[in-house]
Amino acid sequence: MAERQRPRRLLRLVQEGRLHLLRDELHPEDIPEARSRRWGRLGDTLLHHAARLGHRDVLEFLVRELGMDVEVANGDYKRPIHEAASMGHGECVSFLLEWGASVDCLKKGDWTPLMMACTRKNLEVIRSLVEHGANPLLRNKDGWNCFHIASREGHPEVLRYLLDVSPGIWDTESTTRRTPLHTAAMHGCSQVVELLLERCHYSPDSRDKCGVTPFMDAIQNGHLDIARMLLEKHQEGHGHTILTLLSLGADLQAQDGKSRSALHAAVAGQQAEATRILLRAGLRDTPDGSGTLAQQLARKPEVIQVFQESQVTT
């Protein structure tokens, strides 16, 4: 092997997880450079590559036999435990924690390994970090904690676990005052929204810095099943929300996959004021995919009266 090709060859063996060849080809004189060598724009070490790709045996070799530091950071202050957690490599995370890796170390943007782990569904990794003392309440530079991140990713099983170990974790806002409910509604995570409405206590009209509510996020992004859930859960207070939607030029004529409109959602939730505003805005009562008109869903007298008043007006 040409001298200048040796470092690249060692990197490839680490990336491929070929520990036996790595042992054979790593000469004693290569060890100091292997420990300190950096690759790529961010300056990743061999340890970063092994952790990112989930090669536990290679990781252990680099730490135990080469003496590499489990706390080594790249240009983004990312440590090997960030890499392993972000990719859901449980064995690598466990090994690094056993060797003293800081459980709440921060990378660029103030992301912890637990936050990185919550971008995936791997509950084993999340549980391991928490059991080793990770603080679920820490927030990154945008004000998001790990619960907020899991809400964006749509992982109800992760959220249930986080609520079990930290019951008040849901009560959080980003720096722009967006809650996990805003985020789940915007990204169409219906199972998460259902869980948040069931186990948390968000205000029905909580507004971010731009005045946007979770209901508005759902409507504006075409997630009418979520908008319907929000209307059914919160019986009052959406009249002003819809007026704001109208002022923003939102497409209230949008329909979901079953041809149900926002009017169907409002009436299904027995929202008299919401129904009145939608009808006054010109939203026509057209049949959904099953041939059902929104009016046919009206049960409360005040909602039935809204339709009667509308017919008189027209």
Coordinates of N, CA and C in Angstrom, one line a residue, residues 45-281:
T45 N -13.5 12.0 13.0 CA -12.4 11.0 13.3 C -12.9 9.6 12.9
L46 N -12.0 8.6 13.0 CA -12.4 7.2 12.8 C -13.5 6.8 13.8
L47 N -13.5 7.4 15.0 CA -14.5 7.1 16.0 C -15.9 7.6 15.5
H48 N -15.9 8.7 15.0 CA -17.2 9.3 14.4 C -17.8 8.3 13.4
H49 N -16.9 7.9 12.5 CA -17.4 7.0 11.4 C -17.9 5.7 11.9
A50 N -17.1 5.1 12.8 CA -17.6 3.8 13.4 C -18.9 3.9 14.1
A51 N -19.1 5.0 14.9 CA -20.3 5.2 15.6 C -21.5 5.5 14.7
R52 N -21.3 6.3 13.7 CA -22.3 6.6 12.7 C -22.8 5.4 12.0
L53 N -21.9 4.4 11.7 CA -22.3 3.3 10.9 C -22.6 2.1 11.8
G54 N -22.5 2.2 13.1 CA -23.0 1.2 14.0 C -22.1 0.0 14.1
H55 N -20.8 0.2 13.9 CA -19.8 -0.9 14.1 C -19.3 -1.0 15.5
R56 N -20.0 -1.6 16.4 CA -19.7 -1.7 17.8 C -18.3 -2.3 18.0
D57 N -17.9 -3.4 17.3 CA -16.6 -4.0 17.5 C -15.5 -3.1 17.1
V58 N -15.7 -2.4 16.0 CA -14.6 -1.4 15.6 C -14.5 -0.3 16.6
L59 N -15.7 0.2 17.0 CA -15.7 1.3 18.0 C -14.9 0.9 19.3
E60 N -15.2 -0.4 19.7 CA -14.5 -0.9 20.9 C -13.0 -1.0 20.7
F61 N -12.6 -1.4 19.5 CA -11.2 -1.6 19.2 C -10.5 -0.2 19.2
L62 N -11.2 0.8 18.6 CA -10.6 2.1 18.6 C -10.4 2.8 20.0
V63 N -11.3 2.5 20.8 CA -11.3 3.0 22.2 C -10.4 2.2 23.1
R64 N -10.6 0.9 23.1 CA -9.8 0.1 24.1 C -8.3 -0.1 23.6
E65 N -8.1 -0.3 22.4 CA -6.7 -0.7 21.9 C -6.0 0.5 21.3
L66 N -6.7 1.4 20.7 CA -6.0 2.6 20.2 C -6.0 3.8 21.1
G67 N -6.9 3.7 22.1 CA -6.9 4.8 23.1 C -7.6 6.0 22.7
M68 N -8.5 5.9 21.7 CA -9.2 7.1 21.2 C -10.2 7.6 22.3
D69 N -10.3 8.9 22.3 CA -11.2 9.6 23.3 C -12.6 9.6 22.9
V70 N -13.5 9.0 23.7 CA -14.9 8.9 23.4 C -15.6 10.3 23.3
E71 N -14.9 11.3 23.9 CA -15.4 12.7 23.9 C -14.9 13.5 22.7
V72 N -14.2 12.9 21.8 CA -13.6 13.7 20.7 C -14.8 14.4 19.9
A73 N -14.6 15.6 19.5 CA -15.7 16.4 18.8 C -15.2 16.8 17.4
N74 N -16.1 16.9 16.5 CA -15.7 17.4 15.2 C -16.0 18.9 15.1
G75 N -16.0 19.5 13.9 CA -16.2 20.9 13.8 C -17.5 21.4 14.2
D76 N -18.5 20.6 14.3 CA -19.9 21.0 14.7 C -20.1 20.6 16.2
Y77 N -19.0 20.3 16.9 CA -19.0 19.8 18.3 C -19.8 18.5 18.5
K78 N -19.9 17.8 17.4 CA -20.6 16.5 17.4 C -19.7 15.5 17.9
R79 N -20.1 14.7 18.9 CA -19.3 13.6 19.5 C -19.8 12.3 18.9
P80 N -19.0 11.2 19.1 CA -19.4 9.9 18.6 C -20.8 9.5 19.1
I81 N -21.1 9.9 20.4 CA -22.4 9.5 20.9 C -23.6 10.2 20.2
H82 N -23.3 11.4 19.7 CA -24.4 12.0 18.9 C -24.6 11.2 17.6
E83 N -23.5 10.7 17.0 CA -23.6 10.0 15.8 C -24.4 8.7 16.0
A84 N -24.0 7.9 17.0 CA -24.6 6.6 17.3 C -26.1 6.8 17.6
A85 N -26.4 7.9 18.5 CA -27.8 8.1 18.9 C -28.7 8.5 17.7
S86 N -28.1 9.4 16.8 CA -28.9 9.9 15.7 C -29.2 8.8 14.7
M87 N -28.4 7.7 14.6 CA -28.6 6.6 13.7 C -29.3 5.4 14.4
G88 N -29.6 5.5 15.7 CA -30.3 4.5 16.4 C -29.5 3.2 16.6
H89 N -28.2 3.4 16.8 CA -27.3 2.2 17.0 C -27.2 2.0 18.6
G90 N -28.1 1.2 19.1 CA -28.1 1.0 20.5 C -26.9 0.4 21.2
E91 N -26.2 -0.5 20.5 CA -25.0 -1.1 21.1 C -23.9 -0.1 21.2
C92 N -23.8 0.7 20.2 CA -22.7 1.7 20.2 C -23.0 2.8 21.3
V93 N -24.3 3.2 21.4 CA -24.6 4.1 22.5 C -24.3 3.6 23.8
S94 N -24.7 2.3 24.1 CA -24.4 1.7 25.4 C -22.9 1.6 25.7
F95 N -22.1 1.2 24.6 CA -20.7 1.1 24.9 C -20.1 2.5 25.2
L96 N -20.5 3.5 24.5 CA -19.9 4.9 24.7 C -20.3 5.4 26.1
L97 N -21.5 5.1 26.5 CA -21.9 5.5 27.9 C -21.2 4.7 28.9
E98 N -20.9 3.5 28.7 CA -20.1 2.7 29.7 C -18.7 3.2 29.8
W99 N -18.2 3.8 28.7 CA -16.8 4.3 28.7 C -16.8 5.8 29.1
G100 N -17.9 6.3 29.6 CA -17.9 7.6 30.2 C -18.3 8.8 29.3
A101 N -18.9 8.5 28.1 CA -19.3 9.6 27.3 C -20.4 10.4 28.0
S102 N -20.3 11.7 27.9 CA -21.2 12.6 28.5 C -22.6 12.5 27.9
V103 N -23.6 12.2 28.7 CA -24.9 11.9 28.2 C -25.6 13.1 27.6
D104 N -25.3 14.3 28.1 CA -26.0 15.5 27.7 C -25.0 16.5 27.0
C105 N -24.0 15.9 26.4 CA -23.1 16.8 25.6 C -23.9 17.5 24.5
L106 N -23.4 18.7 24.1 CA -24.1 19.5 23.1 C -23.3 19.6 21.8
K107 N -24.0 19.4 20.7 CA -23.3 19.7 19.4 C -23.8 21.1 19.0
K108 N -23.4 21.5 17.8 CA -23.8 22.8 17.3 C -25.4 22.9 17.3
G109 N -25.9 24.0 17.7 CA -27.3 24.2 17.8 C -27.9 23.7 19.1
D110 N -27.0 23.3 20.0 CA -27.4 22.8 21.4 C -28.2 21.6 21.3
W111 N -27.9 20.7 20.4 CA -28.6 19.4 20.3 C -27.9 18.4 21.2
T112 N -28.7 17.7 22.0 CA -28.1 16.6 22.9 C -28.3 15.3 22.1
P113 N -27.6 14.2 22.6 CA -27.8 12.9 22.0 C -29.2 12.4 22.1
L114 N -29.9 12.8 23.2 CA -31.3 12.4 23.3 C -32.2 13.0 22.2
M115 N -31.9 14.3 22.0 CA -32.7 15.0 20.9 C -32.4 14.3 19.6
M116 N -31.2 13.9 19.3 CA -30.8 13.2 18.1 C -31.5 11.9 18.0
A117 N -31.6 11.2 19.1 CA -32.2 9.9 19.2 C -33.7 10.0 18.9
C118 N -34.3 11.1 19.3 CA -35.8 11.3 19.1 C -36.2 11.6 17.7
T119 N -35.2 11.7 16.8 CA -35.5 11.9 15.4 C -35.8 10.5 14.8
R120 N -35.6 9.5 15.5 CA -35.9 8.1 15.1 C -36.8 7.4 16.1
K121 N -37.3 6.2 15.7 CA -38.2 5.5 16.6 C -37.6 4.6 17.6
N122 N -36.3 4.5 17.6 CA -35.6 3.5 18.4 C -35.7 3.8 19.9
L123 N -36.8 3.2 20.5 CA -37.1 3.4 21.9 C -36.0 2.9 22.8
E124 N -35.3 1.8 22.4 CA -34.2 1.2 23.2 C -33.1 2.3 23.4
V125 N -32.7 3.0 22.4 CA -31.7 4.0 22.5 C -32.2 5.1 23.4
I126 N -33.4 5.6 23.2 CA -33.9 6.7 24.0 C -34.0 6.3 25.5
R127 N -34.4 5.1 25.8 CA -34.5 4.6 27.1 C -33.1 4.5 27.8
S128 N -32.2 4.0 27.0 CA -30.8 3.9 27.5 C -30.2 5.2 27.9
L129 N -30.4 6.2 27.1 CA -30.0 7.6 27.4 C -30.6 8.1 28.6
V130 N -31.9 8.0 28.7 CA -32.7 8.5 29.9 C -32.2 7.8 31.2
E131 N -32.1 6.5 31.1 CA -31.7 5.7 32.3 C -30.2 6.0 32.7
H132 N -29.4 6.6 31.8 CA -28.1 7.0 32.1 C -28.0 8.5 32.5
G133 N -29.2 9.1 32.7 CA -29.3 10.4 33.2 C -29.5 11.6 32.3
A134 N -29.8 11.3 31.0 CA -30.1 12.3 30.0 C -31.3 13.1 30.5
N135 N -31.3 14.4 30.4 CA -32.3 15.3 30.8 C -33.3 15.6 29.7
P136 N -34.5 15.1 29.7 CA -35.5 15.3 28.6 C -35.9 16.7 28.4
L137 N -35.7 17.6 29.5 CA -36.2 18.9 29.4 C -35.3 19.9 28.8
L138 N -34.1 19.5 28.5 CA -33.1 20.5 27.9 C -33.7 20.9 26.5
R139 N -33.4 22.2 26.1 CA -33.9 22.7 24.9 C -32.7 23.2 24.0
N140 N -32.9 23.0 22.7 CA -31.8 23.5 21.8 C -32.0 25.0 21.5
K141 N -31.2 25.5 20.6 CA -31.2 26.9 20.4 C -32.5 27.5 19.8
D142 N -33.3 26.6 19.2 CA -34.6 27.0 18.7 C -35.7 26.8 19.8
G143 N -35.3 26.3 21.0 CA -36.3 26.2 22.0 C -37.0 24.8 22.0
W144 N -36.6 23.9 21.2 CA -37.2 22.6 21.1 C -36.6 21.6 22.1
N145 N -37.4 20.9 22.9 CA -36.9 19.8 23.7 C -37.1 18.5 22.9
C146 N -36.7 17.4 23.5 CA -36.8 16.1 22.7 C -38.3 15.7 22.4
F147 N -39.2 16.1 23.3 CA -40.6 15.8 23.1 C -41.1 16.6 21.8
H148 N -40.7 17.8 21.7 CA -41.1 18.6 20.5 C -40.5 17.9 19.2
I149 N -39.3 17.4 19.3 CA -38.7 16.7 18.1 C -39.4 15.5 17.8
A150 N -39.8 14.7 18.8 CA -40.5 13.4 18.5 C -41.9 13.7 18.0
S151 N -42.5 14.8 18.4 CA -43.8 15.2 17.8 C -43.7 15.5 16.3
R152 N -42.6 16.1 15.9 CA -42.4 16.4 14.5 C -42.2 15.2 13.7
E153 N -41.5 14.2 14.3 CA -41.2 13.0 13.6 C -42.4 12.0 13.5
G154 N -43.4 12.2 14.4 CA -44.6 11.4 14.4 C -44.4 10.0 15.1
H155 N -43.8 10.1 16.2 CA -43.5 8.8 17.0 C -44.3 8.7 18.3
P156 N -45.6 8.3 18.2 CA -46.4 8.2 19.4 C -45.8 7.4 20.6
E157 N -45.2 6.3 20.2 CA -44.6 5.4 21.2 C -43.5 6.1 22.0
V158 N -42.7 6.9 21.3 CA -41.6 7.6 21.9 C -42.2 8.7 22.9
L159 N -43.3 9.4 22.4 CA -43.9 10.4 23.2 C -44.6 9.8 24.5
R160 N -45.2 8.6 24.3 CA -45.8 8.0 25.5 C -44.7 7.7 26.6
Y161 N -43.5 7.2 26.1 CA -42.4 7.0 27.1 C -42.0 8.3 27.7
L162 N -41.8 9.3 26.9 CA -41.3 10.6 27.5 C -42.3 11.2 28.5
L163 N -43.6 11.0 28.2 CA -44.6 11.5 29.1 C -44.6 10.7 30.4
D164 N -44.3 9.4 30.3 CA -44.2 8.5 31.5 C -43.0 8.9 32.4
V165 N -41.9 9.2 31.8 CA -40.7 9.5 32.6 C -40.7 11.0 33.0
S166 N -41.4 11.9 32.3 CA -41.4 13.3 32.6 C -42.7 13.9 32.2
P167 N -43.7 13.7 33.1 CA -45.1 14.1 32.8 C -45.3 15.5 32.3
G168 N -44.5 16.4 32.7 CA -44.7 17.8 32.3 C -44.0 18.3 31.1
I169 N -43.4 17.3 30.4 CA -42.5 17.6 29.3 C -43.3 18.2 28.1
W170 N -44.6 18.0 28.0 CA -45.4 18.5 26.9 C -45.5 20.0 27.0
D171 N -45.4 20.6 28.2 CA -45.7 22.0 28.4 C -44.4 22.8 28.0
T172 N -44.2 23.0 26.7 CA -43.0 23.6 26.2 C -43.4 24.4 24.9
E173 N -42.6 25.4 24.6 CA -42.8 26.2 23.4 C -41.4 26.5 22.8
S174 N -41.4 26.6 21.5 CA -40.1 27.0 20.9 C -39.9 28.5 21.1
T175 N -38.8 29.0 20.5 CA -38.5 30.4 20.7 C -39.5 31.3 19.9
T176 N -40.3 30.7 19.0 CA -41.3 31.4 18.2 C -42.7 31.0 18.8
R177 N -42.7 30.4 20.0 CA -43.9 30.1 20.7 C -44.8 29.0 20.1
R178 N -44.1 28.1 19.3 CA -44.8 27.0 18.8 C -44.7 25.8 19.7
T179 N -45.9 25.1 19.9 CA -45.9 24.0 20.8 C -45.7 22.7 20.0
P180 N -45.5 21.6 20.7 CA -45.5 20.3 19.9 C -46.8 20.0 19.2
L181 N -47.9 20.5 19.7 CA -49.2 20.3 19.0 C -49.2 21.1 17.7
H182 N -48.7 22.3 17.7 CA -48.5 23.0 16.4 C -47.7 22.2 15.4
T183 N -46.6 21.7 15.9 CA -45.7 21.0 15.0 C -46.3 19.7 14.4
A184 N -47.0 18.9 15.3 CA -47.6 17.7 14.8 C -48.7 18.0 13.9
A185 N -49.5 19.0 14.1 CA -50.6 19.4 13.2 C -50.1 19.8 11.9
M186 N -49.0 20.6 11.8 CA -48.4 21.1 10.6 C -47.9 20.0 9.7
H187 N -47.3 19.0 10.4 CA -46.6 17.9 9.7 C -47.6 16.7 9.4
G188 N -48.9 16.8 9.8 CA -49.8 15.8 9.5 C -49.7 14.5 10.3
C189 N -49.2 14.6 11.5 CA -48.9 13.5 12.4 C -50.2 13.2 13.2
S190 N -51.2 12.6 12.6 CA -52.5 12.4 13.2 C -52.5 11.6 14.5
Q191 N -51.7 10.5 14.5 CA -51.6 9.7 15.7 C -51.0 10.5 16.9
V192 N -50.0 11.3 16.6 CA -49.4 12.1 17.6 C -50.4 13.2 18.1
V193 N -51.1 13.8 17.2 CA -52.1 14.8 17.6 C -53.1 14.2 18.5
E194 N -53.6 13.0 18.1 CA -54.6 12.3 19.0 C -54.0 12.1 20.4
L195 N -52.8 11.6 20.4 CA -52.2 11.4 21.7 C -52.0 12.7 22.5
L196 N -51.6 13.7 21.9 CA -51.4 15.0 22.6 C -52.7 15.5 23.1
L197 N -53.7 15.4 22.4 CA -55.0 15.9 22.8 C -55.6 15.0 24.0
E198 N -55.2 13.7 24.0 CA -55.6 12.8 25.0 C -54.9 13.0 26.3
R199 N -53.5 13.2 26.3 CA -52.7 13.2 27.5 C -52.2 14.5 27.9
C200 N -52.3 15.5 27.1 CA -51.7 16.8 27.4 C -52.8 17.9 27.5
H201 N -52.4 19.1 27.9 CA -53.4 20.1 28.2 C -53.2 21.4 27.5
Y202 N -53.1 21.3 26.1 CA -52.8 22.5 25.4 C -54.1 23.4 25.3
S203 N -53.9 24.7 25.2 CA -55.0 25.6 25.0 C -55.5 25.4 23.6
P204 N -56.8 25.4 23.4 CA -57.4 25.2 22.0 C -56.9 26.3 21.0
D205 N -56.6 27.4 21.5 CA -56.3 28.5 20.6 C -54.9 29.1 20.9
S206 N -54.0 28.2 21.3 CA -52.6 28.6 21.6 C -52.0 29.1 20.3
R207 N -51.3 30.3 20.4 CA -50.9 30.9 19.1 C -49.3 31.1 19.2
D208 N -48.7 30.9 18.0 CA -47.3 31.2 18.0 C -47.1 32.7 17.8
K209 N -45.9 33.1 17.6 CA -45.6 34.6 17.4 C -46.3 35.2 16.2
C210 N -46.6 34.4 15.3 CA -47.3 34.9 14.1 C -48.8 34.8 14.2
G211 N -49.3 34.4 15.4 CA -50.7 34.2 15.6 C -51.4 33.0 15.1
V212 N -50.5 32.0 14.7 CA -51.0 30.8 14.1 C -51.3 29.8 15.2
T213 N -52.5 29.1 15.1 CA -52.9 28.1 16.0 C -52.7 26.7 15.4
P214 N -52.7 25.6 16.1 CA -52.6 24.3 15.6 C -53.7 24.0 14.5
F215 N -54.9 24.5 14.8 CA -56.0 24.3 13.8 C -55.6 24.9 12.5
M216 N -55.1 26.1 12.5 CA -54.7 26.8 11.3 C -53.6 26.1 10.6
D217 N -52.6 25.6 11.3 CA -51.6 24.8 10.7 C -52.1 23.6 10.0
A218 N -53.1 22.9 10.6 CA -53.7 21.7 10.0 C -54.4 22.1 8.7
I219 N -55.3 23.1 8.8 CA -56.0 23.5 7.6 C -55.1 24.0 6.5
Q220 N -54.2 24.8 6.8 CA -53.3 25.4 5.8 C -52.4 24.3 5.1
N221 N -52.2 23.2 5.8 CA -51.4 22.2 5.2 C -52.2 21.0 4.7
G222 N -53.5 21.2 4.6 CA -54.4 20.2 4.1 C -54.6 19.0 4.9
H223 N -54.4 19.0 6.2 CA -54.6 17.9 7.1 C -55.9 18.0 7.8
L224 N -57.0 17.8 7.0 CA -58.3 18.0 7.5 C -58.7 17.0 8.6
D225 N -58.2 15.8 8.5 CA -58.5 14.9 9.6 C -58.0 15.4 11.0
I226 N -56.9 16.1 10.9 CA -56.3 16.7 12.2 C -57.2 17.9 12.6
A227 N -57.6 18.7 11.6 CA -58.4 19.9 11.9 C -59.7 19.4 12.5
R228 N -60.3 18.3 12.0 CA -61.5 17.8 12.6 C -61.3 17.3 14.0
M229 N -60.2 16.7 14.3 CA -59.8 16.2 15.6 C -59.8 17.4 16.6
L230 N -59.1 18.5 16.1 CA -59.0 19.7 17.0 C -60.4 20.3 17.2
L231 N -61.2 20.3 16.2 CA -62.6 20.9 16.4 C -63.4 20.1 17.3
E232 N -63.3 18.8 17.2 CA -64.1 17.9 18.0 C -63.6 17.9 19.5
K233 N -62.3 18.1 19.7 CA -61.8 18.1 21.1 C -62.1 19.4 21.8
H234 N -62.1 20.5 21.0 CA -62.3 21.9 21.7 C -63.6 22.4 21.1
Q235 N -64.5 22.5 22.0 CA -65.9 22.9 21.5 C -66.1 24.4 21.2
E236 N -65.2 25.2 21.7 CA -65.4 26.7 21.5 C -64.1 27.3 21.1
G237 N -64.2 28.5 20.6 CA -63.0 29.3 20.4 C -62.4 29.3 19.0
H238 N -63.1 28.7 18.0 CA -62.5 28.6 16.7 C -63.0 29.6 15.7
G239 N -64.0 30.4 16.2 CA -64.5 31.4 15.3 C -63.5 32.4 14.8
H240 N -62.7 32.9 15.8 CA -61.7 33.9 15.5 C -60.6 33.2 14.7
T241 N -60.3 31.9 14.9 CA -59.3 31.2 14.1 C -59.7 31.2 12.7
I242 N -60.9 30.9 12.4 CA -61.4 30.9 11.0 C -61.3 32.3 10.3
L243 N -61.7 33.3 11.1 CA -61.6 34.6 10.5 C -60.2 35.0 10.2
T244 N -59.3 34.5 11.0 CA -57.9 34.8 10.7 C -57.4 34.0 9.5
L245 N -57.9 32.8 9.4 CA -57.6 32.0 8.2 C -58.0 32.7 6.9
L246 N -59.2 33.3 7.0 CA -59.8 34.0 5.8 C -58.9 35.2 5.5
S247 N -58.5 35.9 6.5 CA -57.7 37.1 6.3 C -56.3 36.7 5.7
L248 N -55.9 35.5 5.9 CA -54.6 35.0 5.4 C -54.8 34.4 4.0
G249 N -56.0 34.3 3.5 CA -56.3 33.7 2.2 C -56.2 32.2 2.1
A250 N -56.4 31.5 3.3 CA -56.3 30.1 3.3 C -57.3 29.4 2.4
D251 N -57.0 28.3 1.8 CA -58.0 27.6 1.0 C -58.9 26.7 1.8
L252 N -60.1 27.3 2.2 CA -61.0 26.6 3.0 C -61.9 25.7 2.1
Q253 N -61.7 25.7 0.8 CA -62.4 24.8 -0.1 C -61.7 23.4 -0.2
A254 N -60.5 23.3 0.4 CA -59.7 22.1 0.3 C -60.5 20.9 0.9
Q255 N -60.3 19.8 0.3 CA -60.9 18.5 0.8 C -59.9 17.5 1.1
D256 N -60.3 16.6 2.0 CA -59.3 15.5 2.4 C -59.5 14.3 1.4
G257 N -58.9 13.2 1.7 CA -59.0 12.0 0.7 C -60.4 11.5 0.6
K258 N -61.3 11.8 1.5 CA -62.6 11.3 1.5 C -63.6 12.4 1.0
S259 N -63.1 13.4 0.4 CA -63.8 14.6 -0.1 C -64.6 15.3 1.0
R260 N -64.1 15.3 2.2 CA -64.7 16.1 3.3 C -64.0 17.4 3.4
S261 N -64.9 18.4 3.6 CA -64.4 19.8 3.6 C -64.2 20.3 5.0
A262 N -63.7 21.5 5.2 CA -63.6 22.1 6.5 C -65.0 22.3 7.2
L263 N -66.0 22.4 6.3 CA -67.4 22.5 6.8 C -67.8 21.2 7.5
H264 N -67.5 20.1 6.8 CA -67.8 18.8 7.4 C -67.1 18.7 8.8
A265 N -65.8 19.1 8.9 CA -65.1 19.1 10.1 C -65.8 19.9 11.2
A266 N -66.2 21.1 10.9 CA -66.8 22.0 11.8 C -68.1 21.5 12.3
V267 N -68.9 21.0 11.4 CA -70.2 20.4 11.8 C -70.1 19.1 12.6
A268 N -69.1 18.3 12.2 CA -68.9 17.1 13.0 C -68.5 17.4 14.4
G269 N -67.8 18.5 14.6 CA -67.5 18.9 16.0 C -68.6 19.7 16.6
Q270 N -69.7 19.9 15.9 CA -70.8 20.6 16.5 C -70.4 22.1 16.9
Q271 N -69.7 22.7 16.0 CA -69.2 24.0 16.2 C -70.1 25.0 15.5
A272 N -71.0 25.6 16.2 CA -72.0 26.5 15.6 C -71.3 27.8 15.0
E273 N -70.4 28.4 15.8 CA -69.8 29.6 15.3 C -68.9 29.4 14.1
A274 N -68.1 28.3 14.2 CA -67.3 27.9 13.1 C -68.1 27.6 11.8
T275 N -69.2 26.9 12.0 CA -70.0 26.6 10.8 C -70.6 27.9 10.2
R276 N -71.0 28.8 11.1 CA -71.6 30.0 10.6 C -70.6 30.8 9.7
I277 N -69.4 30.9 10.2 CA -68.4 31.7 9.5 C -68.0 31.1 8.2
L278 N -67.9 29.7 8.2 CA -67.5 29.0 7.0 C -68.6 29.2 5.9
L279 N -69.9 29.1 6.3 CA -71.0 29.3 5.4 C -71.0 30.8 4.9
R280 N -70.8 31.7 5.8 CA -70.8 33.1 5.3 C -69.6 33.4 4.4
A281 N -68.5 32.6 4.6 CA -67.3 32.8 3.7 C -67.5 32.2 2.3

